Coordinates of C-alpha atoms (C1' of nucleotides) in Angstrom, one line a residue:
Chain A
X1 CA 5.7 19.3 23.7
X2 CA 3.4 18.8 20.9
X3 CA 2.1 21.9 19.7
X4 CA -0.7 22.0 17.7
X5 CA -1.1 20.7 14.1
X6 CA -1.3 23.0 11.7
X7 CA -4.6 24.2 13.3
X8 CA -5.1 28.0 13.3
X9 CA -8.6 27.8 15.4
X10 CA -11.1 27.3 12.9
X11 CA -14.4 28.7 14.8
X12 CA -16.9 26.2 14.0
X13 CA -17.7 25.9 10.8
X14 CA -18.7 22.9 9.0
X15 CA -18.0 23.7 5.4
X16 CA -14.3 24.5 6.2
X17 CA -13.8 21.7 8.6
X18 CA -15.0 19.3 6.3
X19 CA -12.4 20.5 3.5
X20 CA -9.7 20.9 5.9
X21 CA -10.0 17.2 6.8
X22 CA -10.5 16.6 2.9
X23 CA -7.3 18.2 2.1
X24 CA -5.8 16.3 5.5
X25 CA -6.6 13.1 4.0
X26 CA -5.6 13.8 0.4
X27 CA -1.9 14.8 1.9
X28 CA -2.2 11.8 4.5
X29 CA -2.9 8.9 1.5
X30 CA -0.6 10.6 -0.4
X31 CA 2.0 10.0 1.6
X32 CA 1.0 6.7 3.3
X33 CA -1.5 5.2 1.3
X34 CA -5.0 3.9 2.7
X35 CA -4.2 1.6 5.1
X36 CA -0.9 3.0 6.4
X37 CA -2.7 7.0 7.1
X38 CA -4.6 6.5 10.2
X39 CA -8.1 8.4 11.2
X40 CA -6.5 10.1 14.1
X41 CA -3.6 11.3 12.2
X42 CA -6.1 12.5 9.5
X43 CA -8.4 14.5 11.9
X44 CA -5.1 16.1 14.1
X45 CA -4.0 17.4 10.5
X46 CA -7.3 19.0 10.4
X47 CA -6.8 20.1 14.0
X48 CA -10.2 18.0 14.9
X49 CA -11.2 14.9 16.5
X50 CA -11.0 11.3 15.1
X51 CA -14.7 11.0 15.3
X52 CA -15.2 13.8 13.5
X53 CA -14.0 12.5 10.5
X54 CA -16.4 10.1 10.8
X55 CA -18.8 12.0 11.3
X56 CA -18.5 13.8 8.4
X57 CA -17.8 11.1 6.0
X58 CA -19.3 8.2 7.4
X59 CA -15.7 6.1 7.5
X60 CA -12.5 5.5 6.6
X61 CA -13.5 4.2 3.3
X62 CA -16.0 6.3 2.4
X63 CA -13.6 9.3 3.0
X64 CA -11.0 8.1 1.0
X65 CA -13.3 7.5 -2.0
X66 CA -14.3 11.4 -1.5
X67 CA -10.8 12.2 -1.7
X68 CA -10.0 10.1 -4.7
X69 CA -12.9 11.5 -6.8
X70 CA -12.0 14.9 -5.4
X71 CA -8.3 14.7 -6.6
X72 CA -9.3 13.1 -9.9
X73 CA -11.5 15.5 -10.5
X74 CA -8.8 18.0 -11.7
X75 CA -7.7 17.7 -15.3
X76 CA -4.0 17.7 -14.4
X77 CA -2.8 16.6 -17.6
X78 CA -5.8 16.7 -20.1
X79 CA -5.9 20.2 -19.6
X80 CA -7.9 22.3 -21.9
X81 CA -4.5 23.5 -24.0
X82 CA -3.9 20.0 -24.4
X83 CA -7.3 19.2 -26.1
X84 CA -7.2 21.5 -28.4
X85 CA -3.8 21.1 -29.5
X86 CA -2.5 17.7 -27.7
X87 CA 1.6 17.3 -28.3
X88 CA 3.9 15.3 -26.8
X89 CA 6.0 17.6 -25.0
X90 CA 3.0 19.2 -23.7
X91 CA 2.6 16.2 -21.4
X92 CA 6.3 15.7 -20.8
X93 CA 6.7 19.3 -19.7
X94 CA 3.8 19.0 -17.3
X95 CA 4.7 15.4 -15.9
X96 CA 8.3 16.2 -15.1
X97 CA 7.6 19.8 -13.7
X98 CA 4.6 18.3 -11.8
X99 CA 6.2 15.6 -10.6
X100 CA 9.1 17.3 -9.4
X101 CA 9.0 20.2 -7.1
X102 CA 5.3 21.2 -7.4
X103 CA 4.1 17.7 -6.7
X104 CA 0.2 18.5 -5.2
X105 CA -1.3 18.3 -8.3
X106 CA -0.2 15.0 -9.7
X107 CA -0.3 13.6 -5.9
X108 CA -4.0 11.8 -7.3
X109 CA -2.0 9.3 -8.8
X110 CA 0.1 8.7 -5.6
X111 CA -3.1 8.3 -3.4
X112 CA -4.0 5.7 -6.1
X113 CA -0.7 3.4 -6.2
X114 CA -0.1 4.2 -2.3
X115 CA -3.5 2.5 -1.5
X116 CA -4.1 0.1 -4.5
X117 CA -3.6 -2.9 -2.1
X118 CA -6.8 -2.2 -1.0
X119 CA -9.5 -4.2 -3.1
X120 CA -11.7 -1.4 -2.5
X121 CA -9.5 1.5 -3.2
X122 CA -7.9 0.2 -6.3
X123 CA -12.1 0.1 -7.7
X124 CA -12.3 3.5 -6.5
X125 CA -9.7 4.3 -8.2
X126 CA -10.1 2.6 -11.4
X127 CA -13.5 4.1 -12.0
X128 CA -12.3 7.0 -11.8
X129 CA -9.3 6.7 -13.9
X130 CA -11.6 5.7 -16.6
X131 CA -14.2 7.9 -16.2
X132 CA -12.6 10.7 -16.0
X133 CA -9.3 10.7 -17.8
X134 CA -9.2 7.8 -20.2
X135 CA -12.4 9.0 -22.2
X136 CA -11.4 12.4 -22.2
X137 CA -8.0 11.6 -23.2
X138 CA -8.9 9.1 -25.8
X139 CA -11.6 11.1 -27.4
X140 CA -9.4 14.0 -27.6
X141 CA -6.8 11.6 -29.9
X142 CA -8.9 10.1 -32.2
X143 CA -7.6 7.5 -34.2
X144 CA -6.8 3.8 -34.4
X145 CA -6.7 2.2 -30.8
X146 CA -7.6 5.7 -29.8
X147 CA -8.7 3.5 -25.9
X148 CA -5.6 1.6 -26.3
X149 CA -3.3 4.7 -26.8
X150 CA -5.3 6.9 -24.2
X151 CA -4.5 3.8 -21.7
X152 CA -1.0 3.4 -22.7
X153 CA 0.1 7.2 -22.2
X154 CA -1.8 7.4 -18.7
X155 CA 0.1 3.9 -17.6
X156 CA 3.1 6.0 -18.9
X157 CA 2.5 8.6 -16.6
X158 CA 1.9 6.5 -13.6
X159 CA 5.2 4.7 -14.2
X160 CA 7.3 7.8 -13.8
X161 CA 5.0 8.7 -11.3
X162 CA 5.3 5.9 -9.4
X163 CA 9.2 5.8 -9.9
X164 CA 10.4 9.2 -9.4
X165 CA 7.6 9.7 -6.0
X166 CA 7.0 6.6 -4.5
X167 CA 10.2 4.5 -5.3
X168 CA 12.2 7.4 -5.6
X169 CA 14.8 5.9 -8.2
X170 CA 17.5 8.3 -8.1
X171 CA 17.8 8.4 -12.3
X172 CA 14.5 9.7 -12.6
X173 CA 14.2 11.8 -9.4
X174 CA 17.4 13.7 -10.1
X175 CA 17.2 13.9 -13.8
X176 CA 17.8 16.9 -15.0
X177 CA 13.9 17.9 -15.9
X178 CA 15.1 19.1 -19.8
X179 CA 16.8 15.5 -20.3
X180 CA 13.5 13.7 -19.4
X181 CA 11.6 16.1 -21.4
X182 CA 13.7 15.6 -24.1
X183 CA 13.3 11.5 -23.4
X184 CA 9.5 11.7 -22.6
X185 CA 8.5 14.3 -25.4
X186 CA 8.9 11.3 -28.7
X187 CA 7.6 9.1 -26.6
X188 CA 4.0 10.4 -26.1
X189 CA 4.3 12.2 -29.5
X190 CA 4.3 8.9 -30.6
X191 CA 1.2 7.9 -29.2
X192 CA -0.6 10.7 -30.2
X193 CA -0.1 10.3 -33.6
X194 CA -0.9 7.0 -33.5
X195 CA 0.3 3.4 -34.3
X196 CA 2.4 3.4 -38.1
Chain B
X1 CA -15.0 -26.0 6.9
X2 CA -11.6 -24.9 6.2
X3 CA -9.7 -27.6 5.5
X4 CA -6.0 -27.8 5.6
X5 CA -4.1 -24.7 3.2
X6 CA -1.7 -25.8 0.7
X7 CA -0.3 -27.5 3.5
X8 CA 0.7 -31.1 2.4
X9 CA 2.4 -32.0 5.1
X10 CA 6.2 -31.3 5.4
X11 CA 8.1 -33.5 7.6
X12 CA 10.6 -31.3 9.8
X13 CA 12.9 -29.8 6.8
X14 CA 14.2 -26.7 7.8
X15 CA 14.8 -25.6 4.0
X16 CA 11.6 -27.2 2.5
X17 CA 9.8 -24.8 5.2
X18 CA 11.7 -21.8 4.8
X19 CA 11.4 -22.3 0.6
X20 CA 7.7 -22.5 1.5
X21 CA 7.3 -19.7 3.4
X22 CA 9.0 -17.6 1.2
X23 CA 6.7 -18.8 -1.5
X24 CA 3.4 -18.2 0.4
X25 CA 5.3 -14.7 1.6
X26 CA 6.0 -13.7 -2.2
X27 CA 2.4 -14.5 -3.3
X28 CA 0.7 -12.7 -0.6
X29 CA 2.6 -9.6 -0.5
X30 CA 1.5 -9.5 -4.2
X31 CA -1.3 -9.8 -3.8
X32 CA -2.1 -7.8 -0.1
X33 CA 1.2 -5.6 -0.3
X34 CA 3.6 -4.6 2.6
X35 CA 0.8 -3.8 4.6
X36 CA -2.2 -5.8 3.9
X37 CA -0.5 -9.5 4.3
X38 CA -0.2 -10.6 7.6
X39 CA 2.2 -12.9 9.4
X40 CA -0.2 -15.3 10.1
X41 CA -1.7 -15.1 6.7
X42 CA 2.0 -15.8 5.4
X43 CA 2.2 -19.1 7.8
X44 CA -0.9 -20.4 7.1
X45 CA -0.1 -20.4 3.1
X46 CA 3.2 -21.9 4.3
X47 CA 1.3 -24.5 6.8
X48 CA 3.0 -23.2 9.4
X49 CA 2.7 -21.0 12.7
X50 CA 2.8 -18.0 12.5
X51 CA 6.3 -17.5 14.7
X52 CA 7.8 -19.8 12.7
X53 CA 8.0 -17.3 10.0
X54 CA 9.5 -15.1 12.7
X55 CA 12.0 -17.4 13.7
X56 CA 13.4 -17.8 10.3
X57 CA 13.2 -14.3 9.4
X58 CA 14.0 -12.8 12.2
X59 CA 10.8 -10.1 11.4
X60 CA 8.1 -9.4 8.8
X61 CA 10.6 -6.5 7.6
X62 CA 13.1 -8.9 7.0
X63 CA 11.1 -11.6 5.2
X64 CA 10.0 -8.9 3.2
X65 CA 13.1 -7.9 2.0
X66 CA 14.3 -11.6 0.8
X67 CA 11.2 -11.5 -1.0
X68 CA 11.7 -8.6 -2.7
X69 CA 15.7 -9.2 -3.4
X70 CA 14.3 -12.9 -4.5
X71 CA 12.0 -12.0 -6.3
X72 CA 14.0 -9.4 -8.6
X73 CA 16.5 -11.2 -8.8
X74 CA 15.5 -13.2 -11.5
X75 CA 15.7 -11.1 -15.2
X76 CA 12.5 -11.1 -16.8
X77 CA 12.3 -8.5 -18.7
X78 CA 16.5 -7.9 -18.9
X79 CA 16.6 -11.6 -20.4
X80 CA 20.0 -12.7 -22.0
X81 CA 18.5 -12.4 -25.7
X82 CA 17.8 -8.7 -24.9
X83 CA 21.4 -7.9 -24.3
X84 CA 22.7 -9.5 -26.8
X85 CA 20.0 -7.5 -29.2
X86 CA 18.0 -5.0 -27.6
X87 CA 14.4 -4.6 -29.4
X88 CA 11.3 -2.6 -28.4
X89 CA 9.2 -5.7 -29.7
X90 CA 11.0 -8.0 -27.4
X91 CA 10.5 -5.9 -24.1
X92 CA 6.8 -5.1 -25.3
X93 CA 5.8 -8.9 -26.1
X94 CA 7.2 -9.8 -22.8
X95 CA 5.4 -7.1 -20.7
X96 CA 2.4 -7.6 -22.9
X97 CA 2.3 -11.8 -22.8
X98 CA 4.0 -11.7 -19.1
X99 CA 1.3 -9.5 -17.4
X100 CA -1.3 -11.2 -19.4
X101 CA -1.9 -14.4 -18.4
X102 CA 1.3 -15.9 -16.8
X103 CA 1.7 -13.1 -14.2
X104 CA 3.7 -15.0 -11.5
X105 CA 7.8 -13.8 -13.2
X106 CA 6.7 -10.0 -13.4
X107 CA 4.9 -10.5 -10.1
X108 CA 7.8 -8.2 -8.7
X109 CA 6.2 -5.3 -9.8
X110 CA 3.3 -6.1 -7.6
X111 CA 5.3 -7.0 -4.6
X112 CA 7.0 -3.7 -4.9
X113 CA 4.3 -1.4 -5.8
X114 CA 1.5 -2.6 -3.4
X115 CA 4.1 -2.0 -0.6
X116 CA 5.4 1.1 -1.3
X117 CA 3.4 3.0 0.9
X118 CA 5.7 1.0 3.8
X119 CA 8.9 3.5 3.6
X120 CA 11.1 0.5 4.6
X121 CA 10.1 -1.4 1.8
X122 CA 10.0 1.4 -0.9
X123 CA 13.6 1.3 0.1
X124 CA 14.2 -1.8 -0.3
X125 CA 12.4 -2.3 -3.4
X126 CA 14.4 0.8 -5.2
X127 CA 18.0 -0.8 -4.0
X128 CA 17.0 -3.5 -5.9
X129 CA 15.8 -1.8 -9.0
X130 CA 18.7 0.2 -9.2
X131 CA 21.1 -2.3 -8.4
X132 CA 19.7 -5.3 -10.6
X133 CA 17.6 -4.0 -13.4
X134 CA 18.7 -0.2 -14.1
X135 CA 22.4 -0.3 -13.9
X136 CA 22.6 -3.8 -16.0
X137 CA 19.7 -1.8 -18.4
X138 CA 21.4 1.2 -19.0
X139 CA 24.7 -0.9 -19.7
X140 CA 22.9 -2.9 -22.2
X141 CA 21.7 0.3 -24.2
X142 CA 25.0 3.1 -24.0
X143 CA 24.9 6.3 -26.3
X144 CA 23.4 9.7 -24.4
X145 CA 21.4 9.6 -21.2
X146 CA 21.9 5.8 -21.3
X147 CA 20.5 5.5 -17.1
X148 CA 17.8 8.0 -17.5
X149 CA 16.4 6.0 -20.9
X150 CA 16.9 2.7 -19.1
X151 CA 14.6 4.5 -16.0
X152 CA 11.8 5.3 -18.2
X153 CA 11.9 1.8 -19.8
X154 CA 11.3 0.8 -16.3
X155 CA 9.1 3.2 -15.5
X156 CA 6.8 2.6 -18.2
X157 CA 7.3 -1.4 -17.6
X158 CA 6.3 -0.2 -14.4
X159 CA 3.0 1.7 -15.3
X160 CA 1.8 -0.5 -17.5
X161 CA 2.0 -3.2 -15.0
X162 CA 0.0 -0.9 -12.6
X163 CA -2.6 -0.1 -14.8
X164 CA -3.2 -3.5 -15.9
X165 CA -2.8 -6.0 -12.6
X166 CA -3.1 -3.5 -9.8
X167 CA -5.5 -1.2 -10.9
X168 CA -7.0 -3.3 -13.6
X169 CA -7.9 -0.6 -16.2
X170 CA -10.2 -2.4 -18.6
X171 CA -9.1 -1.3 -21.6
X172 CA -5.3 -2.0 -20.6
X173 CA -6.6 -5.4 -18.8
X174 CA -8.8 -6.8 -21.7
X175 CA -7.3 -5.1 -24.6
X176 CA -5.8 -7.2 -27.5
X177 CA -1.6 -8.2 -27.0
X178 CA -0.9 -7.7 -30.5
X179 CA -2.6 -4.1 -30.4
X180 CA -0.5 -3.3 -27.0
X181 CA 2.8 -4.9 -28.9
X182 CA 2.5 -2.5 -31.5
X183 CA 1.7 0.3 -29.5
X184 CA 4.3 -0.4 -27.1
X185 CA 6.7 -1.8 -29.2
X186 CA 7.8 1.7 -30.9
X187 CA 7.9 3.1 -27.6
X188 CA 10.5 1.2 -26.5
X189 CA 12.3 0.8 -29.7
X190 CA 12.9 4.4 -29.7
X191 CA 14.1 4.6 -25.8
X192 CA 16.3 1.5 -26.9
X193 CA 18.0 3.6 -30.2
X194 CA 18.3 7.0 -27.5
X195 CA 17.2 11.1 -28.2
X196 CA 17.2 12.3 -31.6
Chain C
dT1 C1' 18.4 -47.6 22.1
dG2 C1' 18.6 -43.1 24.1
dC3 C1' 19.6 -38.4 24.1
dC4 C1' 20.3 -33.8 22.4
dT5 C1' 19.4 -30.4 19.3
dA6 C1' 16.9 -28.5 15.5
dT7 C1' 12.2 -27.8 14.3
dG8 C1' 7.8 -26.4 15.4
dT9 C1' 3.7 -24.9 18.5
dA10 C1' 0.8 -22.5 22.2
dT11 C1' -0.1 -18.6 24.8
dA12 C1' 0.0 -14.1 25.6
dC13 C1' 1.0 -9.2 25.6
dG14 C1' 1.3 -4.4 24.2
dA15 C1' 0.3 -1.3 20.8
dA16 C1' -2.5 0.6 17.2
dT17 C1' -6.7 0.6 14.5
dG18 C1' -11.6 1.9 13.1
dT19 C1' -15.6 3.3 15.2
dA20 C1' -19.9 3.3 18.4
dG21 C1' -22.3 5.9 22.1
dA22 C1' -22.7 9.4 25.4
dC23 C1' -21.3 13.8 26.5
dT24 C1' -20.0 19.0 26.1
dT25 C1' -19.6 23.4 23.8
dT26 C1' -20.6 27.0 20.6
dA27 C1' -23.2 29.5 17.1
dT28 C1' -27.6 31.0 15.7
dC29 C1' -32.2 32.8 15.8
dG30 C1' -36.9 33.8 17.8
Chain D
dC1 C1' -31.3 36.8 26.4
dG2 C1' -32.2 31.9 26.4
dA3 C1' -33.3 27.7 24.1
dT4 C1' -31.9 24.5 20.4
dA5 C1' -29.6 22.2 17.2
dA6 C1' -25.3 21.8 15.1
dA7 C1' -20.4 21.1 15.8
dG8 C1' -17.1 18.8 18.3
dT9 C1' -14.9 15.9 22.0
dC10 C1' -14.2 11.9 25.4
dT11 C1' -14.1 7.3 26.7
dA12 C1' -14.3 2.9 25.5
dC13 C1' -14.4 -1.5 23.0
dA14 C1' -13.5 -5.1 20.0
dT15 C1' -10.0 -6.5 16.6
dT16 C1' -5.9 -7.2 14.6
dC17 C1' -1.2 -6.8 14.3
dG18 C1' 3.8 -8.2 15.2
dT19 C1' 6.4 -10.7 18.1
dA20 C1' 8.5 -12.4 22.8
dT21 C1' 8.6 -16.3 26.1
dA22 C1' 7.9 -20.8 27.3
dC23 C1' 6.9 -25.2 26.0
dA24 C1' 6.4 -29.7 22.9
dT25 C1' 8.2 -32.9 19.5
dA26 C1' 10.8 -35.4 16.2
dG27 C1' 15.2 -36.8 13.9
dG28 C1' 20.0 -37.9 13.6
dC29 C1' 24.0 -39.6 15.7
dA30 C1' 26.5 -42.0 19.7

DNA sequence: TGCCTATGTATACGAATGTAGACTTTATCG
DNA sequence: CGATAAAGTCTACATTCGTATACATAGGCA
């Protein structure tokens, strides 16, 4: 008997029921990706209708857009710490404990990858990739090939992203977290510094 | 008028048609993923029907699977020069010139990434990293934490392939090779010579 | 030459999807 | 309190998907 989904009777309020289906959605990509999370699963996280959803967002496509921009929108790695003094470990420490047990915040990057065989999503996605982190990240290096290097260490962070939550290689998902920082640290130290 | 696809007329050859199939399978999940290529879509590119592709495969899972275990099969990036005499350059000119222009031999990556969000073939795709590319990788480099540095060279071979084909980051898509060689080619230098 | 089997096709079905349109319920305010 | 618009639901529909069943056709071997 199918109790009901995580829905502790919100009385009817729009603002709340449109974030509860946001933060549905964001959960639901993350874990299936665009096409594989349907609109009735969606909306019975949110303990509403399928229509609703539409409703409130227009579609399918225009939600997941919302929720891209919306989990994007969060600095995650370029946080403000970082741009004032930006180190290699820095982003080591917060990739490996991010990605690891506390996963929600990084989980922008698995909505992206999950859903990137849409045409549509994958846009989404890259313009907000660029917009938001890329510039921020390369202006905060400086340097030769700062767009190059800013590109590089993202890509870097997707990759073991992408490994340790969505393929789920055993190496990298039950490294011991010190090892990988210890692996990871050099590597974007590297690229901050900058090429020779 | 659609006219006849890639279809040039195969008389009755049960291998011809399965090689074909598997072809037009392996370039459509790249390109749609898991998810977003369907049967008939695989037949068509095959000049087929559409339960021929069923009858050979047994299912859509199951073609999958030979595509991915096919498709990985092949080295690419763990060439026999790069045993012999692992260097950064080599692994960074062939992610750089391979995801470039001739994408078809790292096309893998795609295959695997745009169907991740299928759990089935997130499975299948890591027994085949592991099995192939990680455990012949880490043999090839030795010294400390020889799997886990052998993972991030994957990963980042991995995320740098996202960025580029999937998600089509600009400045990673348009961006000079040699600048990308010599920022990538430290990276993996140092994953190659191991911590410290 | 004639048949038998491998090779391929046509039709159809059941399930799931996104969403459109009409309907119902609740909160709010004069 | 009662009307009104917002908030939410129900039903239904057109597609699309994977694939099961039944049928057609060609090729190799006697």
């Amino acid at each position: 008997m199918p109790i009901d989904d995580a829905a502790p009777a919100r009385s009817r309020n729009a603002a709340a029921t449109r974030a509860a289906i946001l933060a549905s959605a964001r959960s639901a990509f993350a874990r299936a990706g665009y096409d594989g999370a349907g609109v009735r699963e969606i909306a019975a996280g949110a303990g509403v209708t399928a229509m609703l959803v539409n409703r409130y967002f227009g579609s399918k496509e225009q939600l997941f857009a919302e929720v891209v921009a919306a989990t994007m929108a969060d600095p995650v790695i370029l946080t403000d710490d970082f741009v004032r003094a930006p180190t290699g470990e820095a982003i080591a420490r917060r990739l490996v404990g991010l990605s690891g047990a506390d996963q929600t915040p990084l989980d922008g990057f698995l909505v992206m990858f999950h859903s990137a065989s849409s045409r549509r999503a994958a846009e989404i996605s890259r313009e907000q990739i660029e917009a938001i982190h890329q510039r921020a990240m390369a202006s905060a290096l400086g340097g030769d090939l700062a767009a190059e290097r800013a590109a590089v260490i993202l890509a870097i962070v997707a990759g073991v992203q992408v490994m340790r939550q969505m393929i789920a290689l055993p190496t990298l998902a039950n490294a011991d977290p010190e090892a990988l920082v210890a692996i990871l640290a050099p590597v974007f130290q590297a690229l901050i510094d900058g090429v020779r």
